[in-house]
Every structure is written in C-alpha cells, then in structure tokens.
Tab-separated table of C-alpha atoms in Angstrom:
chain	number	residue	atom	x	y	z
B	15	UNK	CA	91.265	125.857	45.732
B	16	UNK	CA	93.213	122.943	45.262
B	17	UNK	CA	96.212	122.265	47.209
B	18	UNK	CA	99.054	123.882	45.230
B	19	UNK	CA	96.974	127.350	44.807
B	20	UNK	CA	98.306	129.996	47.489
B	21	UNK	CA	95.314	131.109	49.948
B	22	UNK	CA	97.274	134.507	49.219
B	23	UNK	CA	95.821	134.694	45.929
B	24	UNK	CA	92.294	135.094	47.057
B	25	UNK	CA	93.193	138.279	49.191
B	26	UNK	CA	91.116	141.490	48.427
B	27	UNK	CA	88.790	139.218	45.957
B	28	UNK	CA	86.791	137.255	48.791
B	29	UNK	CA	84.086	140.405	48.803
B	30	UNK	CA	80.974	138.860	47.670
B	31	UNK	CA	82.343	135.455	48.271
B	32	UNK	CA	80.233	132.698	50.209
B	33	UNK	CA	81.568	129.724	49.621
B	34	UNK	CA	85.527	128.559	49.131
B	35	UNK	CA	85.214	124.741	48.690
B	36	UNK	CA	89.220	123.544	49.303
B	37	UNK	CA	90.014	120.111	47.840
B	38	UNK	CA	91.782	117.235	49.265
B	39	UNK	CA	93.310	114.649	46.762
B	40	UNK	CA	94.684	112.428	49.675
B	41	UNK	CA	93.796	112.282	53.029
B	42	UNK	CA	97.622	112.864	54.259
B	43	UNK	CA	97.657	116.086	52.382
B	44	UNK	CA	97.552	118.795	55.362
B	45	UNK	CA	97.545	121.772	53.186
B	46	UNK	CA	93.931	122.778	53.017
B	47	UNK	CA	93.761	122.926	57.047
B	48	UNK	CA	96.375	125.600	56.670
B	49	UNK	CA	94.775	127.423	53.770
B	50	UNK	CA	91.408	127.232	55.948
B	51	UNK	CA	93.037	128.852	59.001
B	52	UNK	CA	94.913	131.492	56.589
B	53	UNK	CA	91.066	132.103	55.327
B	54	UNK	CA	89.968	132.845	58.651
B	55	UNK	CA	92.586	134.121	60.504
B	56	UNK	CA	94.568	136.288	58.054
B	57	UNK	CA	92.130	137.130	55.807
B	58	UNK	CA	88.814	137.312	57.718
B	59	UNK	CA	86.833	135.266	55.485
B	60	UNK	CA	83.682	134.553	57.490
B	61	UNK	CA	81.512	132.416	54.244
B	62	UNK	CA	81.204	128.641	54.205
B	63	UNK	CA	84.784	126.663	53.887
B	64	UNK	CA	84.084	123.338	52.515
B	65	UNK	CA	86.394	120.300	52.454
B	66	UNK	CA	85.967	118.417	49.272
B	67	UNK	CA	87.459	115.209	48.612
B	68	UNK	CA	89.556	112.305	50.459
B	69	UNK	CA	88.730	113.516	54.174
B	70	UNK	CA	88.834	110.763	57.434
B	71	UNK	CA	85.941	111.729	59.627
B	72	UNK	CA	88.615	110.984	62.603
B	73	UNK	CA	89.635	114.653	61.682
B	74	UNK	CA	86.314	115.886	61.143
B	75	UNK	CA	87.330	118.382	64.746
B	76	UNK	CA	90.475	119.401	63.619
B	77	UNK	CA	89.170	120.546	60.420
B	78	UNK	CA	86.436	122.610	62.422
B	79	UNK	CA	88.573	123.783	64.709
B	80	UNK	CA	90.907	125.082	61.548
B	81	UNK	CA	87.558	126.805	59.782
B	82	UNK	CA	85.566	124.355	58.047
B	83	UNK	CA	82.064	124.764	58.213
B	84	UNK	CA	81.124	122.113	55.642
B	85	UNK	CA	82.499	118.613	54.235
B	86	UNK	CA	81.686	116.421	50.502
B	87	UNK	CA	83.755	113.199	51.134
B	88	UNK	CA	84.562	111.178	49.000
B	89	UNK	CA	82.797	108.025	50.721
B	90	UNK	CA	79.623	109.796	50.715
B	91	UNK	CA	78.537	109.711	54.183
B	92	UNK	CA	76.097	111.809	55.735
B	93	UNK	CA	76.218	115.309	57.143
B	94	UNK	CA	74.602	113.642	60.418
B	95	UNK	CA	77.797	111.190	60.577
B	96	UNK	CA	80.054	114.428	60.084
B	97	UNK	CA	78.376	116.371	62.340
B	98	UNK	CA	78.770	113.834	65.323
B	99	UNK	CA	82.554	113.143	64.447
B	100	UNK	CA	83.230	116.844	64.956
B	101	UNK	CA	81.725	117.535	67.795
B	102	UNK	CA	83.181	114.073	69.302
B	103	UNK	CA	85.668	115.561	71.837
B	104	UNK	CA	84.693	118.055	74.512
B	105	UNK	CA	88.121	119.458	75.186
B	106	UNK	CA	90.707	121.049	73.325
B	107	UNK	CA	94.518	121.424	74.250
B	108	UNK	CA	95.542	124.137	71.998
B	109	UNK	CA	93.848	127.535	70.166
B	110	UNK	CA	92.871	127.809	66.693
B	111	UNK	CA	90.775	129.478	64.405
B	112	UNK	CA	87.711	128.980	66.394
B	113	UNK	CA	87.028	130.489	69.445
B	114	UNK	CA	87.153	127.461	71.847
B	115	UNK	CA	89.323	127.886	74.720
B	116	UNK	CA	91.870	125.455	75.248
B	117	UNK	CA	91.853	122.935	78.512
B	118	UNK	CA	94.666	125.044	80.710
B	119	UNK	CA	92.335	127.871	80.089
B	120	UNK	CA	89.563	126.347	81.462
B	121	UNK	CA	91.283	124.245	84.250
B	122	UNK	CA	92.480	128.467	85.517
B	123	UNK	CA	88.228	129.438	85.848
B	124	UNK	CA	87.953	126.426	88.253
C-alpha cells in the first residue's frame, strides 16, 4: 500500500493474502505504522507486513512493535543489522500490536 491508500480498503480481501509490503517515501512519514497496527489489530491480518522504502533502523522496534515482520530499506542493509536494531531495547513503556507487556506491568509481578 502506499501511504495515501486506506488500510480500510483491504478489509474482507486479505483471505489468501501473505504478504502486504507498505511503502515509505520519507522516513518522517508515520502513516504505514498506523496502517500496520490497523492490519493487525482491526483487521486480524496475521501474513508478513513488510516496510519498503526510506526506513531509519533507530525505529526498526517501533515498527515491530506496530506489526512489521519484515523490512527492504532503501540503504540496503542487512536483515542481520535489522534484526539487532529491533530487538535493541528490552523494555517497553506502552502496549501495541504485539503482545509485549509494558514496564508498569512487569514492575506489578515483582
């Protein structure tokens, strides 16, 4: 999708779908995080969500944490680059699409 297509669009045609591949034209352009959460939250999508484009690695987690399983920068570097940016931080302070549970949460089980 690219960032002016509605994640709406796509609902009741995702059956069948694996991969939705959302493109950022600029790394300041927030809108495919939102249309990846939409994907998973709202509309259950459970394939591969792909970031394609001008992505930072600095918000390699966010982008996880939103529903991205997969990234094609633009700068070309390496899956093994993008898989240790997004797993750089152990704690999280709010919820999201994933399932992690967010530092208060965890603080309470101590």
């Amino acid at each position: 999708l690219e960032p002016e297509d509605k994640v709406e669009t796509l609902e009741g045609r995702l059956s069948g779908v694996d991969l939705v591949a959302l493109a950022f034209p600029k790394f300041r352009d927030g809108r495919p995080f939102t249309a990846a959460r939409l994907l998973r939250t709202r509309l259950g999508f459970s394939g591969e969500i792909r970031a394609v484009g001008d992505v930072l690695r600095d918000q390699a987690g966010f982008m996880v944490r939103c529903g991205f399983d997969a990234f094609v920068p633009a700068d070309g570097s390496t899956a093994a680059i993008w898989a240790e940016a997004a797993g750089r931080h152990s704690h999280v302070y709010q919820r999201a699409a994933d399932a992690r549970a967010p530092a208060f949460v965890e603080r309470q089980g101590e």
